[in-house]
Amino acid sequence: MSLLADIGAAYRGPRREMAHQVSIMTEPRILMLGFTACLLNYVSRMPDLAAISFLAEDDPAMMRARFATLFVSSVIMGPLFLYIIAALSHLVLRLFGGQATWQEARLALMWAALVASPLVLISGASKVFAPPSVFLVATLLTAVVFCWQWALCLATIEFPRRVTA
């Protein structure tokens, strides 16, 4: 399946889709998922940054510097931050009997971030083009969907269901 079809399937059946992602998991793919999620986060923040630069009457060089800084912090440092968060969550869940590998823990976080990315794009656009109440609702919905996806992904890999016949 394509990545967009997989994201859609994750909304319909998060556990089933996470099991599918584990079956096709490789470290380069996990890194690609993280970079893609961070790149989409960067794109979602561009309208707001452009509006800030316009209102501050920045010259073009200053605007380019703002975009470059945001790019480095979002796309270059973002996946590293996600790797750290995945490791910490895996360590905590190991204390409670988690059984996943480090790679599966990274996949769970990167996949949840990517699944929530369409809502991140909507939230970013609503910050500039919609009233503050719409932005607040979009942001809360994005946070809820991300936490929901991440919790189900972690539950799927850390505490697999044991089926006895």
mmCIF file of N, CA, C and O in Angstrom, residues 38-99:
data_model
loop_
_atom_site.group_PDB
_atom_site.id
_atom_site.type_symbol
_atom_site.label_atom_id
_atom_site.label_comp_id
_atom_site.label_asym_id
_atom_site.label_seq_id
_atom_site.Cartn_x
_atom_site.Cartn_y
_atom_site.Cartn_z
ATOM 1 N N CYS A 38 8.352 15.276 10.421
ATOM 2 C CA CYS A 38 8.965 16.555 10.796
ATOM 3 C C CYS A 38 8.912 17.563 9.650
ATOM 4 O O CYS A 38 8.722 18.762 9.883
ATOM 5 N N LEU A 39 9.066 17.092 8.416
ATOM 6 C CA LEU A 39 8.966 17.988 7.267
ATOM 7 C C LEU A 39 7.549 18.541 7.134
ATOM 8 O O LEU A 39 7.361 19.732 6.871
ATOM 9 N N LEU A 40 6.543 17.704 7.354
ATOM 10 C CA LEU A 40 5.162 18.183 7.291
ATOM 11 C C LEU A 40 4.867 19.150 8.435
ATOM 12 O O LEU A 40 4.100 20.102 8.263
ATOM 13 N N ASN A 41 5.484 18.930 9.583
ATOM 14 C CA ASN A 41 5.359 19.879 10.684
ATOM 15 C C ASN A 41 5.972 21.227 10.292
ATOM 16 O O ASN A 41 5.405 22.285 10.576
ATOM 17 N N TYR A 42 7.104 21.188 9.627
ATOM 18 C CA TYR A 42 7.749 22.415 9.138
ATOM 19 C C TYR A 42 6.834 23.150 8.156
ATOM 20 O O TYR A 42 6.638 24.370 8.275
ATOM 21 N N VAL A 43 6.264 22.415 7.221
ATOM 22 C CA VAL A 43 5.375 23.024 6.236
ATOM 23 C C VAL A 43 4.157 23.636 6.918
ATOM 24 O O VAL A 43 3.692 24.711 6.531
ATOM 25 N N SER A 44 3.651 22.979 7.951
ATOM 26 C CA SER A 44 2.460 23.502 8.635
ATOM 27 C C SER A 44 2.738 24.811 9.368
ATOM 28 O O SER A 44 1.821 25.595 9.594
ATOM 29 N N ARG A 45 3.986 25.049 9.727
ATOM 30 C CA ARG A 45 4.325 26.271 10.459
ATOM 31 C C ARG A 45 4.737 27.418 9.534
ATOM 32 O O ARG A 45 4.914 28.548 10.000
ATOM 33 N N MET A 46 4.876 27.159 8.251
ATOM 34 C CA MET A 46 5.313 28.194 7.313
ATOM 35 C C MET A 46 4.330 29.361 7.182
ATOM 36 O O MET A 46 4.769 30.517 7.176
ATOM 37 N N PRO A 47 3.016 29.132 7.076
ATOM 38 C CA PRO A 47 2.121 30.297 6.964
ATOM 39 C C PRO A 47 2.205 31.222 8.176
ATOM 40 O O PRO A 47 2.205 32.446 8.033
ATOM 41 N N ASP A 48 2.297 30.657 9.355
ATOM 42 C CA ASP A 48 2.403 31.469 10.563
ATOM 43 C C ASP A 48 3.705 32.262 10.575
ATOM 44 O O ASP A 48 3.724 33.452 10.904
ATOM 45 N N LEU A 49 4.790 31.619 10.180
ATOM 46 C CA LEU A 49 6.082 32.311 10.147
ATOM 47 C C LEU A 49 6.085 33.420 9.099
ATOM 48 O O LEU A 49 6.645 34.503 9.340
ATOM 49 N N ALA A 50 5.448 33.180 7.965
ATOM 50 C CA ALA A 50 5.349 34.225 6.942
ATOM 51 C C ALA A 50 4.530 35.403 7.452
ATOM 52 O O ALA A 50 4.883 36.568 7.208
ATOM 53 N N ALA A 51 3.443 35.122 8.167
ATOM 54 C CA ALA A 51 2.617 36.199 8.723
ATOM 55 C C ALA A 51 3.386 36.998 9.766
ATOM 56 O O ALA A 51 3.314 38.232 9.799
ATOM 57 N N ILE A 52 4.146 36.306 10.602
ATOM 58 C CA ILE A 52 4.966 37.004 11.607
ATOM 59 C C ILE A 52 5.986 37.899 10.929
ATOM 60 O O ILE A 52 6.180 39.060 11.325
ATOM 61 N N SER A 53 6.644 37.382 9.902
ATOM 62 C CA SER A 53 7.640 38.186 9.187
ATOM 63 C C SER A 53 7.005 39.383 8.500
ATOM 64 O O SER A 53 7.568 40.476 8.472
ATOM 65 N N PHE A 54 5.809 39.196 7.951
ATOM 66 C CA PHE A 54 5.118 40.300 7.287
ATOM 67 C C PHE A 54 4.732 41.378 8.294
ATOM 68 O O PHE A 54 4.930 42.575 8.056
ATOM 69 N N LEU A 55 4.167 40.959 9.428
ATOM 70 C CA LEU A 55 3.743 41.927 10.439
ATOM 71 C C LEU A 55 4.924 42.654 11.079
ATOM 72 O O LEU A 55 4.805 43.807 11.471
ATOM 73 N N ALA A 56 6.055 41.970 11.175
ATOM 74 C CA ALA A 56 7.244 42.602 11.743
ATOM 75 C C ALA A 56 7.994 43.423 10.704
ATOM 76 O O ALA A 56 9.009 44.051 11.032
ATOM 77 N N GLU A 57 7.501 43.400 9.463
ATOM 78 C CA GLU A 57 8.116 44.122 8.347
ATOM 79 C C GLU A 57 9.592 43.752 8.191
ATOM 80 O O GLU A 57 10.466 44.615 8.043
ATOM 81 N N ASP A 58 9.848 42.441 8.248
ATOM 82 C CA ASP A 58 11.213 41.944 8.078
ATOM 83 C C ASP A 58 11.665 42.115 6.634
ATOM 84 O O ASP A 58 10.869 42.043 5.699
ATOM 85 N N ASP A 59 12.958 42.306 6.449
ATOM 86 C CA ASP A 59 13.496 42.293 5.096
ATOM 87 C C ASP A 59 13.613 40.832 4.652
ATOM 88 O O ASP A 59 13.535 39.908 5.464
ATOM 89 N N PRO A 60 13.777 40.587 3.356
ATOM 90 C CA PRO A 60 13.810 39.203 2.854
ATOM 91 C C PRO A 60 14.903 38.344 3.484
ATOM 92 O O PRO A 60 14.705 37.156 3.694
ATOM 93 N N ALA A 61 16.043 38.942 3.804
ATOM 94 C CA ALA A 61 17.121 38.160 4.415
ATOM 95 C C ALA A 61 16.718 37.657 5.801
ATOM 96 O O ALA A 61 17.016 36.517 6.165
ATOM 97 N N MET A 62 16.027 38.493 6.551
ATOM 98 C CA MET A 62 15.579 38.087 7.885
ATOM 99 C C MET A 62 14.523 36.987 7.779
ATOM 100 O O MET A 62 14.523 36.043 8.575
ATOM 101 N N MET A 63 13.639 37.110 6.800
ATOM 102 C CA MET A 63 12.614 36.085 6.607
ATOM 103 C C MET A 63 13.252 34.751 6.227
ATOM 104 O O MET A 63 12.867 33.702 6.758
ATOM 105 N N ARG A 64 14.235 34.783 5.337
ATOM 106 C CA ARG A 64 14.939 33.550 4.972
ATOM 107 C C ARG A 64 15.641 32.955 6.185
ATOM 108 O O ARG A 64 15.664 31.728 6.363
ATOM 109 N N ALA A 65 16.215 33.804 7.027
ATOM 110 C CA ALA A 65 16.882 33.315 8.238
ATOM 111 C C ALA A 65 15.879 32.646 9.182
ATOM 112 O O ALA A 65 16.181 31.611 9.783
ATOM 113 N N ARG A 66 14.694 33.221 9.303
ATOM 114 C CA ARG A 66 13.658 32.599 10.152
ATOM 115 C C ARG A 66 13.265 31.233 9.602
ATOM 116 O O ARG A 66 13.127 30.272 10.348
ATOM 117 N N PHE A 67 13.066 31.149 8.288
ATOM 118 C CA PHE A 67 12.687 29.872 7.686
ATOM 119 C C PHE A 67 13.816 28.844 7.811
ATOM 120 O O PHE A 67 13.550 27.666 8.055
ATOM 121 N N ALA A 68 15.050 29.274 7.648
ATOM 122 C CA ALA A 68 16.183 28.350 7.782
ATOM 123 C C ALA A 68 16.312 27.836 9.211
ATOM 124 O O ALA A 68 16.558 26.645 9.435
ATOM 125 N N THR A 69 16.128 28.724 10.168
ATOM 126 C CA THR A 69 16.188 28.309 11.568
ATOM 127 C C THR A 69 15.086 27.311 11.883
ATOM 128 O O THR A 69 15.315 26.302 12.553
ATOM 129 N N LEU A 70 13.890 27.593 11.392
ATOM 130 C CA LEU A 70 12.773 26.672 11.605
ATOM 131 C C LEU A 70 13.040 25.333 10.923
ATOM 132 O O LEU A 70 12.739 24.275 11.481
ATOM 133 N N PHE A 71 13.637 25.365 9.728
ATOM 134 C CA PHE A 71 13.949 24.120 9.021
ATOM 135 C C PHE A 71 14.926 23.266 9.813
ATOM 136 O O PHE A 71 14.718 22.066 9.987
ATOM 137 N N VAL A 72 15.988 23.886 10.288
ATOM 138 C CA VAL A 72 16.995 23.134 11.051
ATOM 139 C C VAL A 72 16.385 22.565 12.328
ATOM 140 O O VAL A 72 16.587 21.394 12.657
ATOM 141 N N SER A 73 15.611 23.382 13.033
ATOM 142 C CA SER A 73 15.042 22.896 14.288
ATOM 143 C C SER A 73 13.961 21.844 14.067
ATOM 144 O O SER A 73 13.835 20.913 14.858
ATOM 145 N N SER A 74 13.194 21.955 12.995
ATOM 146 C CA SER A 74 12.109 21.002 12.751
ATOM 147 C C SER A 74 12.577 19.742 12.039
ATOM 148 O O SER A 74 12.307 18.633 12.495
ATOM 149 N N VAL A 75 13.255 19.905 10.935
ATOM 150 C CA VAL A 75 13.552 18.764 10.076
ATOM 151 C C VAL A 75 14.866 18.074 10.443
ATOM 152 O O VAL A 75 14.961 16.849 10.366
ATOM 153 N N ILE A 76 15.849 18.824 10.874
ATOM 154 C CA ILE A 76 17.130 18.206 11.208
ATOM 155 C C ILE A 76 17.138 17.703 12.650
ATOM 156 O O ILE A 76 17.500 16.557 12.923
ATOM 157 N N MET A 77 16.713 18.545 13.582
ATOM 158 C CA MET A 77 16.738 18.166 14.994
ATOM 159 C C MET A 77 15.493 17.392 15.415
ATOM 160 O O MET A 77 15.532 16.649 16.395
ATOM 161 N N GLY A 78 14.389 17.559 14.708
ATOM 162 C CA GLY A 78 13.141 16.896 15.066
ATOM 163 C C GLY A 78 13.241 15.380 15.164
ATOM 164 O O GLY A 78 12.825 14.795 16.177
ATOM 165 N N PRO A 79 13.785 14.697 14.140
ATOM 166 C CA PRO A 79 13.913 13.237 14.253
ATOM 167 C C PRO A 79 14.806 12.800 15.415
ATOM 168 O O PRO A 79 14.529 11.786 16.061
ATOM 169 N N LEU A 80 15.849 13.565 15.692
ATOM 170 C CA LEU A 80 16.696 13.226 16.849
ATOM 171 C C LEU A 80 15.901 13.315 18.148
ATOM 172 O O LEU A 80 16.018 12.458 19.025
ATOM 173 N N PHE A 81 15.081 14.349 18.255
ATOM 174 C CA PHE A 81 14.221 14.509 19.425
ATOM 175 C C PHE A 81 13.232 13.345 19.518
ATOM 176 O O PHE A 81 12.996 12.804 20.604
ATOM 177 N N LEU A 82 12.670 12.934 18.389
ATOM 178 C CA LEU A 82 11.735 11.806 18.381
ATOM 179 C C LEU A 82 12.437 10.514 18.809
ATOM 180 O O LEU A 82 11.852 9.694 19.527
ATOM 181 N N TYR A 83 13.669 10.327 18.383
ATOM 182 C CA TYR A 83 14.430 9.140 18.791
ATOM 183 C C TYR A 83 14.625 9.122 20.309
ATOM 184 O O TYR A 83 14.497 8.071 20.945
ATOM 185 N N ILE A 84 14.927 10.265 20.893
ATOM 186 C CA ILE A 84 15.117 10.349 22.345
ATOM 187 C C ILE A 84 13.812 10.053 23.077
ATOM 188 O O ILE A 84 13.794 9.291 24.055
ATOM 189 N N ILE A 85 12.719 10.639 22.621
ATOM 190 C CA ILE A 85 11.412 10.397 23.250
ATOM 191 C C ILE A 85 11.033 8.919 23.135
ATOM 192 O O ILE A 85 10.509 8.322 24.093
ATOM 193 N N ALA A 86 11.294 8.308 21.989
ATOM 194 C CA ALA A 86 10.976 6.887 21.810
ATOM 195 C C ALA A 86 11.793 6.022 22.770
ATOM 196 O O ALA A 86 11.267 5.073 23.358
ATOM 197 N N ALA A 87 13.056 6.361 22.937
ATOM 198 C CA ALA A 87 13.896 5.587 23.859
ATOM 199 C C ALA A 87 13.415 5.731 25.299
ATOM 200 O O ALA A 87 13.342 4.739 26.038
ATOM 201 N N LEU A 88 13.076 6.941 25.699
ATOM 202 C CA LEU A 88 12.595 7.156 27.067
ATOM 203 C C LEU A 88 11.269 6.426 27.308
ATOM 204 O O LEU A 88 11.075 5.801 28.358
ATOM 205 N N SER A 89 10.357 6.497 26.343
ATOM 206 C CA SER A 89 9.081 5.799 26.522
ATOM 207 C C SER A 89 9.299 4.290 26.582
ATOM 208 O O SER A 89 8.636 3.597 27.358
ATOM 209 N N HIS A 90 10.232 3.784 25.798
ATOM 210 C CA HIS A 90 10.521 2.347 25.818
ATOM 211 C C HIS A 90 11.105 1.932 27.164
ATOM 212 O O HIS A 90 10.734 0.875 27.709
ATOM 213 N N LEU A 91 11.994 2.750 27.711
ATOM 214 C CA LEU A 91 12.562 2.438 29.029
ATOM 215 C C LEU A 91 11.488 2.417 30.110
ATOM 216 O O LEU A 91 11.473 1.520 30.970
ATOM 217 N N VAL A 92 10.586 3.379 30.065
ATOM 218 C CA VAL A 92 9.504 3.428 31.062
ATOM 219 C C VAL A 92 8.596 2.207 30.917
ATOM 220 O O VAL A 92 8.233 1.565 31.918
ATOM 221 N N LEU A 93 8.239 1.859 29.694
ATOM 222 C CA LEU A 93 7.348 0.719 29.492
ATOM 223 C C LEU A 93 8.027 -0.609 29.807
ATOM 224 O O LEU A 93 7.354 -1.575 30.166
ATOM 225 N N ARG A 94 9.340 -0.661 29.694
ATOM 226 C CA ARG A 94 10.066 -1.870 30.099
ATOM 227 C C ARG A 94 9.908 -2.129 31.589
ATOM 228 O O ARG A 94 9.867 -3.275 32.021
ATOM 229 N N LEU A 95 9.818 -1.049 32.377
ATOM 230 C CA LEU A 95 9.608 -1.208 33.818
ATOM 231 C C LEU A 95 8.270 -1.879 34.112
ATOM 232 O O LEU A 95 8.108 -2.516 35.155
ATOM 233 N N PHE A 96 7.312 -1.719 33.209
ATOM 234 C CA PHE A 96 5.984 -2.299 33.392
ATOM 235 C C PHE A 96 5.781 -3.575 32.580
ATOM 236 O O PHE A 96 4.653 -3.996 32.365
ATOM 237 N N GLY A 97 6.860 -4.149 32.105
ATOM 238 C CA GLY A 97 6.772 -5.420 31.392
ATOM 239 C C GLY A 97 6.676 -5.312 29.887
ATOM 240 O O GLY A 97 6.276 -6.281 29.234
ATOM 241 N N GLY A 98 7.027 -4.177 29.318
ATOM 242 C CA GLY A 98 6.992 -4.021 27.866
ATOM 243 C C GLY A 98 7.943 -4.989 27.185
ATOM 244 O O GLY A 98 9.026 -5.273 27.690
ATOM 245 N N GLN A 99 7.533 -5.491 26.016
ATOM 246 C CA GLN A 99 8.297 -6.540 25.342
ATOM 247 C C GLN A 99 8.828 -6.134 23.972
ATOM 248 O O GLN A 99 9.392 -6.959 23.270
#
